[in-house]
mmCIF file of C-alpha atoms and ligand atoms in Angstrom:
data_model
loop_
_atom_site.group_PDB
_atom_site.id
_atom_site.type_symbol
_atom_site.label_atom_id
_atom_site.label_comp_id
_atom_site.label_asym_id
_atom_site.label_seq_id
_atom_site.Cartn_x
_atom_site.Cartn_y
_atom_site.Cartn_z
ATOM 1 C CA MET A 887 107.729 100.041 118.065
ATOM 2 C CA ASN A 888 104.205 98.139 118.347
ATOM 3 C CA ASN A 889 103.716 100.487 121.386
ATOM 4 C CA LEU A 890 103.130 103.564 119.211
ATOM 5 C CA ILE A 891 100.231 105.543 119.070
ATOM 6 C CA ARG A 892 98.854 104.984 115.497
ATOM 7 C CA TYR A 893 95.525 106.404 114.912
ATOM 8 C CA SER A 894 94.406 110.392 115.826
ATOM 9 C CA ILE A 895 91.709 112.922 113.997
ATOM 10 C CA ILE A 896 93.142 116.304 112.884
ATOM 11 C CA GLU A 897 90.743 118.535 113.760
ATOM 12 C CA GLU A 898 91.699 121.521 112.463
ATOM 13 C CA LYS A 899 92.576 123.055 108.912
ATOM 14 C CA ASN A 900 92.474 119.703 106.627
ATOM 15 C CA LYS A 901 90.197 117.577 108.388
ATOM 16 C CA ARG A 902 90.763 114.254 108.510
ATOM 17 C CA GLU A 903 91.813 110.721 110.308
ATOM 18 C CA PHE A 904 94.889 110.225 110.299
ATOM 19 C CA LEU A 905 97.075 106.652 110.344
ATOM 20 C CA LEU A 906 100.448 105.709 111.072
ATOM 21 C CA LEU A 907 101.160 102.313 109.335
ATOM 22 C CA ILE A 908 103.494 99.527 109.513
ATOM 23 C CA GLY A 909 105.333 98.113 106.595
ATOM 24 C CA SER A 910 108.534 97.003 105.229
ATOM 25 C CA GLY A 911 110.543 99.771 105.492
ATOM 26 C CA CYS A 912 111.880 102.581 103.972
ATOM 27 C CA LYS A 913 114.007 101.606 100.755
ATOM 28 C CA TRP A 914 115.920 104.879 100.950
ATOM 29 C CA LYS A 915 117.298 105.071 104.524
ATOM 30 C CA LYS A 916 119.849 107.295 104.047
ATOM 31 C CA CYS A 917 118.240 110.723 105.286
ATOM 32 C CA SER A 918 120.927 112.171 107.512
ATOM 33 C CA PHE A 919 118.209 113.368 109.832
ATOM 34 C CA CYS A 920 116.264 110.530 110.022
ATOM 35 C CA ASP A 921 115.865 108.171 112.726
ATOM 36 C CA TYR A 922 112.047 106.681 112.369
ATOM 37 C CA HIS A 923 112.464 104.339 109.195
ATOM 38 C CA THR A 924 113.164 102.089 112.279
ATOM 39 C CA ASP A 925 109.286 101.366 112.652
ATOM 40 C CA PHE A 926 109.495 98.535 109.906
ATOM 41 C CA ASN A 927 109.176 94.926 110.137
ATOM 42 C CA LYS A 928 109.850 92.484 107.544
ATOM 43 C CA ASP A 929 106.856 90.169 108.782
ATOM 44 C CA GLU A 930 103.761 91.195 106.508
ATOM 45 C CA GLU A 931 101.454 88.703 108.946
ATOM 46 C CA TYR A 932 103.129 91.014 111.914
ATOM 47 C CA CYS A 933 102.307 94.045 110.118
ATOM 48 C CA TYR A 934 98.968 93.660 108.606
ATOM 49 C CA ASN A 935 97.865 92.641 111.903
ATOM 50 C CA ILE A 936 98.962 95.826 113.259
ATOM 51 C CA ASN A 937 97.339 97.632 110.389
ATOM 52 C CA GLU A 938 94.594 96.290 110.343
ATOM 53 C CA LYS A 939 93.557 97.331 113.605
ATOM 54 C CA GLU A 940 94.211 100.374 113.746
ATOM 55 C CA LEU A 941 92.641 100.421 110.483
ATOM 56 C CA ASN A 942 89.233 98.937 111.899
ATOM 57 C CA LYS A 943 89.266 103.046 113.854
ATOM 58 C CA VAL A 944 88.600 104.878 111.124
ATOM 59 C CA THR A 945 85.056 106.503 110.931
ATOM 60 C CA GLY A 946 85.374 108.300 107.690
ATOM 61 C CA LYS A 947 84.239 111.306 110.143
ATOM 62 C CA TYR A 948 85.611 113.723 107.309
ATOM 63 C CA ASN A 949 85.485 111.651 104.617
ATOM 64 C CA THR A 950 89.257 112.038 104.229
ATOM 65 C CA LEU A 951 92.149 109.865 105.466
ATOM 66 C CA GLU A 952 96.013 109.993 105.594
ATOM 67 C CA ILE A 953 98.190 107.388 106.097
ATOM 68 C CA VAL A 954 101.981 107.467 106.502
ATOM 69 C CA ASN A 955 104.340 104.576 107.041
ATOM 70 C CA SER A 956 107.725 105.519 107.910
ATOM 71 C CA GLY A 957 108.300 105.337 104.511
ATOM 72 C CA SER A 958 106.326 105.052 100.878
ATOM 73 C CA PHE A 959 103.012 103.812 99.760
ATOM 74 C CA VAL A 960 105.115 100.813 98.385
ATOM 75 C CA ASP A 961 106.432 99.546 101.805
ATOM 76 C CA LEU A 962 102.753 98.195 103.155
ATOM 77 C CA ASP A 963 101.844 95.083 102.316
ATOM 78 C CA LYS A 964 99.304 93.662 99.432
ATOM 79 C CA LYS A 965 96.328 93.020 102.550
ATOM 80 C CA THR A 966 96.922 95.943 104.318
ATOM 81 C CA MET A 967 96.520 97.871 100.789
ATOM 82 C CA LYS A 968 93.435 95.691 100.198
ATOM 83 C CA LYS A 969 92.351 96.394 103.377
ATOM 84 C CA ILE A 970 93.164 99.763 102.962
ATOM 85 C CA GLU A 971 90.559 100.035 99.757
ATOM 86 C CA SER A 972 87.808 98.026 101.767
ATOM 87 C CA VAL A 973 87.694 100.673 104.593
ATOM 88 C CA CYS A 974 88.011 103.493 102.079
ATOM 89 C CA ILE A 975 84.549 101.744 100.390
ATOM 90 C CA GLU A 976 82.817 101.234 103.872
ATOM 91 C CA LYS A 977 83.426 104.504 105.384
ATOM 92 C CA ASN A 978 83.215 106.783 103.255
ATOM 93 C CA ILE A 979 86.418 107.895 102.479
ATOM 94 C CA ASN A 980 86.413 110.299 98.922
ATOM 95 C CA THR A 981 89.928 111.659 99.655
ATOM 96 C CA LEU A 982 93.201 109.437 100.433
ATOM 97 C CA HIS A 983 96.540 110.402 101.276
ATOM 98 C CA PHE A 984 99.656 108.766 101.103
ATOM 99 C CA GLU A 985 103.431 109.442 101.382
ATOM 100 C CA CYS A 986 106.312 108.249 98.864
ATOM 101 C CA HIS A 987 109.744 108.659 98.257
ATOM 102 C CA TRP A 988 110.968 110.261 94.865
ATOM 103 C CA LEU A 989 112.178 106.473 94.396
ATOM 104 C CA HIS A 990 109.105 105.155 93.661
ATOM 105 C CA LYS A 991 107.635 107.937 91.935
ATOM 106 C CA ASP A 992 106.828 105.732 88.932
ATOM 107 C CA LYS A 993 104.134 103.664 90.554
ATOM 108 C CA ILE A 994 102.137 106.761 91.786
ATOM 109 C CA LYS A 995 100.345 106.655 88.609
ATOM 110 C CA ASP A 996 98.887 102.811 88.998
ATOM 111 C CA LEU A 997 97.806 103.929 92.923
ATOM 112 C CA LYS A 998 95.802 106.829 91.543
ATOM 113 C CA GLU A 999 94.398 104.800 88.743
ATOM 114 C CA GLN A 1000 93.930 101.928 91.364
ATOM 115 C CA PHE A 1001 91.332 104.251 94.075
ATOM 116 C CA ASN A 1002 89.910 106.039 91.209
ATOM 117 C CA LYS A 1003 87.978 103.164 90.018
ATOM 118 C CA LEU A 1004 86.612 102.749 93.639
ATOM 119 C CA GLY A 1005 85.972 107.054 93.517
ATOM 120 C CA ILE A 1006 88.143 107.971 95.765
ATOM 121 C CA THR A 1007 91.097 110.708 94.691
ATOM 122 C CA VAL A 1008 94.983 109.960 95.674
ATOM 123 C CA LYS A 1009 96.828 112.846 97.139
ATOM 124 C CA THR A 1010 100.983 111.927 97.462
ATOM 125 C CA LYS A 1011 103.117 113.940 99.353
ATOM 126 C CA ILE A 1012 107.001 113.831 99.147
ATOM 127 C CA GLY A 1013 109.489 114.987 102.023
ATOM 128 C CA ILE A 1014 111.367 117.212 99.627
ATOM 129 C CA GLU A 1015 112.482 118.848 102.977
ATOM 130 C CA SER A 1016 114.424 121.914 100.662
ATOM 131 C CA PHE A 1017 114.019 122.900 97.572
ATOM 132 C CA ASP A 1018 117.759 124.233 96.890
ATOM 133 C CA TYR A 1019 118.845 121.009 95.708
ATOM 134 C CA TYR A 1020 122.699 121.606 96.841
ATOM 135 C CA TYR A 1021 121.652 121.827 100.512
ATOM 136 C CA ARG A 1022 118.752 118.920 100.211
ATOM 137 C CA GLU A 1023 121.264 116.609 98.662
ATOM 138 C CA SER A 1024 124.516 117.546 100.174
ATOM 139 C CA PHE A 1025 123.269 117.510 103.717
ATOM 140 C CA LEU A 1026 120.140 115.963 103.864
ATOM 141 C CA ASN A 1027 120.911 113.303 101.935
ATOM 142 C CA LYS A 1028 117.458 112.887 100.390
ATOM 143 C CA GLY A 1029 118.193 111.094 97.257
ATOM 144 C CA ILE A 1030 116.147 113.093 94.766
ATOM 145 C CA GLU A 1031 117.971 113.966 91.886
ATOM 146 C CA GLU A 1032 115.909 116.113 90.360
ATOM 147 C CA LYS A 1033 116.549 119.668 90.222
ATOM 148 C CA ASP A 1034 113.564 120.988 88.745
ATOM 149 C CA ILE A 1035 110.405 121.712 90.858
ATOM 150 C CA ASN A 1036 107.972 121.494 87.570
ATOM 151 C CA VAL A 1037 108.772 117.762 87.423
ATOM 152 C CA ILE A 1038 108.856 117.082 90.745
ATOM 153 C CA LYS A 1039 105.607 118.197 91.134
ATOM 154 C CA LYS A 1040 104.100 116.494 88.034
ATOM 155 C CA TYR A 1041 104.481 113.301 90.517
ATOM 156 C CA PHE A 1042 103.509 114.729 93.786
ATOM 157 C CA ASP A 1043 100.327 116.770 94.968
ATOM 158 C CA GLU A 1044 102.073 117.985 98.647
ATOM 159 C CA VAL A 1045 105.297 118.643 100.131
ATOM 160 C CA CYS A 1046 107.019 118.461 103.638
ATOM 161 C CA LEU A 1047 110.010 121.062 104.285
ATOM 162 C CA LEU A 1048 112.229 120.529 107.155
ATOM 163 C CA GLN A 1049 113.050 123.850 109.390
ATOM 164 C CA GLY A 1050 114.887 124.674 112.262
ATOM 165 C CA LEU A 1051 118.306 123.419 110.776
ATOM 166 C CA PRO A 1052 121.895 124.919 111.211
ATOM 167 C CA GLY A 1053 122.445 126.695 108.261
ATOM 168 C CA GLN A 1054 118.564 128.244 106.953
ATOM 169 C CA SER A 1055 118.298 131.849 107.303
ATOM 170 C CA VAL A 1056 115.014 133.189 107.599
ATOM 171 C CA GLU A 1057 114.620 133.797 103.755
ATOM 172 C CA PHE A 1058 115.600 130.461 102.713
ATOM 173 C CA MET A 1059 112.713 129.288 104.767
ATOM 174 C CA LEU A 1060 110.785 131.325 103.617
ATOM 175 C CA LYS A 1061 111.845 130.522 100.162
ATOM 176 C CA ASP A 1062 111.056 127.417 100.496
ATOM 177 C CA ILE A 1063 107.182 127.596 101.557
ATOM 178 C CA ALA A 1064 106.587 129.874 99.081
ATOM 179 C CA LEU A 1065 107.859 128.001 96.277
ATOM 180 C CA GLY A 1066 105.779 124.981 97.817
ATOM 181 C CA LEU A 1067 102.363 126.957 97.796
ATOM 182 C CA GLU A 1068 103.176 128.268 94.604
ATOM 183 C CA HIS A 1069 104.018 124.451 93.001
ATOM 184 C CA PHE A 1070 102.014 122.142 95.409
ATOM 185 C CA GLU A 1071 98.074 121.861 96.923
ATOM 186 C CA ARG A 1072 99.723 121.893 100.442
ATOM 187 C CA ILE A 1073 102.653 121.816 102.670
ATOM 188 C CA CYS A 1074 103.909 120.588 106.117
ATOM 189 C CA ILE A 1075 106.795 122.083 107.699
ATOM 190 C CA ASN A 1076 107.905 120.050 110.320
ATOM 191 C CA ILE A 1077 110.464 121.201 112.925
ATOM 192 C CA MET A 1078 113.609 119.814 113.554
ATOM 193 C CA VAL A 1079 113.756 117.727 116.804
ATOM 194 C CA GLU A 1080 116.327 116.253 118.786
ATOM 195 C CA ASN A 1081 116.634 112.567 117.543
ATOM 196 C CA LYS A 1082 119.145 109.929 117.352
ATOM 197 C CA THR A 1083 120.766 111.163 114.369
ATOM 198 C CA LYS A 1084 123.977 113.959 114.463
ATOM 199 C CA ILE A 1085 121.594 116.178 112.958
ATOM 200 C CA LYS A 1086 120.955 118.698 115.352
ATOM 201 C CA PRO A 1087 117.522 121.331 115.577
ATOM 202 C CA ASP A 1088 119.292 124.638 115.796
ATOM 203 C CA PRO A 1089 118.023 126.488 118.270
ATOM 204 C CA ASN A 1090 118.210 129.951 116.598
ATOM 205 C CA THR A 1091 117.186 129.034 113.616
ATOM 206 C CA ILE A 1092 113.762 127.703 115.416
ATOM 207 C CA GLU A 1093 113.658 131.095 117.409
ATOM 208 C CA ASN A 1094 113.554 133.076 114.105
ATOM 209 C CA PHE A 1095 110.862 130.644 112.618
ATOM 210 C CA ILE A 1096 108.764 131.273 115.681
ATOM 211 C CA LYS A 1097 109.710 134.757 115.709
ATOM 212 C CA TYR A 1098 109.209 135.474 111.664
ATOM 213 C CA ILE A 1099 107.399 132.909 110.052
ATOM 214 C CA TYR A 1100 105.153 131.045 111.825
ATOM 215 C CA PRO A 1101 102.579 133.734 112.884
ATOM 216 C CA ILE A 1102 102.554 134.429 108.796
ATOM 217 C CA TYR A 1103 101.410 130.884 108.176
ATOM 218 C CA LYS A 1104 99.879 129.292 111.272
ATOM 219 C CA ASP A 1105 96.213 130.042 110.103
ATOM 220 C CA ASN A 1106 96.946 129.278 106.566
ATOM 221 C CA ASN A 1107 94.715 126.442 105.528
ATOM 222 C CA ARG A 1108 97.205 124.979 102.897
ATOM 223 C CA VAL A 1109 99.970 125.080 105.281
ATOM 224 C CA ASP A 1110 100.170 122.183 108.539
ATOM 225 C CA ILE A 1111 103.298 123.402 111.319
ATOM 226 C CA LEU A 1112 104.186 120.403 113.579
ATOM 227 C CA LEU A 1113 106.547 122.096 115.943
ATOM 228 C CA ASN A 1114 107.231 118.668 117.133
ATOM 229 C CA ASN A 1115 107.116 115.819 115.033
ATOM 230 C CA THR A 1116 104.426 113.873 117.119
ATOM 231 C CA ASP A 1117 101.438 117.092 116.905
ATOM 232 C CA PHE A 1118 99.754 114.884 114.201
ATOM 233 C CA GLY A 1119 98.622 112.968 117.331
ATOM 234 C CA VAL A 1120 100.445 109.624 116.361
ATOM 235 C CA GLY A 1121 104.241 108.558 116.804
ATOM 236 C CA GLY A 1122 104.414 109.213 120.395
ATOM 237 C CA ASN A 1123 104.586 105.994 122.923
ATOM 238 C CA LYS A 1124 101.286 104.871 124.439
ATOM 239 C CA ASN A 1125 102.873 104.804 127.760
ATOM 240 C CA ASP A 1126 103.407 108.517 127.680
HETATM 241 S S1 SF4 B 1747 112.920 108.604 102.770
HETATM 242 FE FE1 SF4 B 1747 112.285 109.372 104.891
HETATM 243 S S2 SF4 B 1747 111.501 107.560 106.157
HETATM 244 FE FE2 SF4 B 1747 113.337 107.180 104.317
HETATM 245 S S3 SF4 B 1747 115.183 107.923 105.219
HETATM 246 FE FE3 SF4 B 1747 114.640 109.393 104.595
HETATM 247 S S4 SF4 B 1747 112.905 110.268 105.867
HETATM 248 FE FE4 SF4 B 1747 113.512 108.729 107.005
#
């Protein structure tokens, strides 16, 4: 996991620098489709050393930085958070994106205030995967007990959707995208890829996505589409 590519620059749509940092690990770890929560380490110094090196690559090119860490911002150690603050100030970052699981939603207010004092706007993203509560919680096991989108949007600015799965019709996927765009600033559609879990990408669903949905949203500035989970330029192996 220490060999992962962790820094990239996204040169289209919402242009930003993008970092995959490492933290103490997702506290949920039960999403049925996820095997990337294995990128963690309980040793804070170990994490900080990796994170410091990656944070030092930030140039502030687009004044926007997105940080993910195979979990939530709360899993990052204190020294890393301080380093993020100082890098943002030094490199004139005015917008900072973090991801967060529903479990930690009540920590978001303080996070936003903390960075707001420095003149930095924090945007938070949740992997909602689908707004269909029963599909999401029975099949994907996201651990998001809230059904009401109006409650969810009080905490989060952006959502990730997971598509390309069995049981998703074109209408199902379009509905999730429409809801995401109606209630949130930006959405990121991840297409399921083969991994170590027993959840399989469905070739028919993916074919339908590419044929009927991708053309509609591929140029939409509020929609990121990851046909492969390394499309943001991080997460791949340095030796690949
Ligand atoms: S919350 Fe995110 S990191 Fe944790 S298990 Fe679910 S998808 Fe994986």
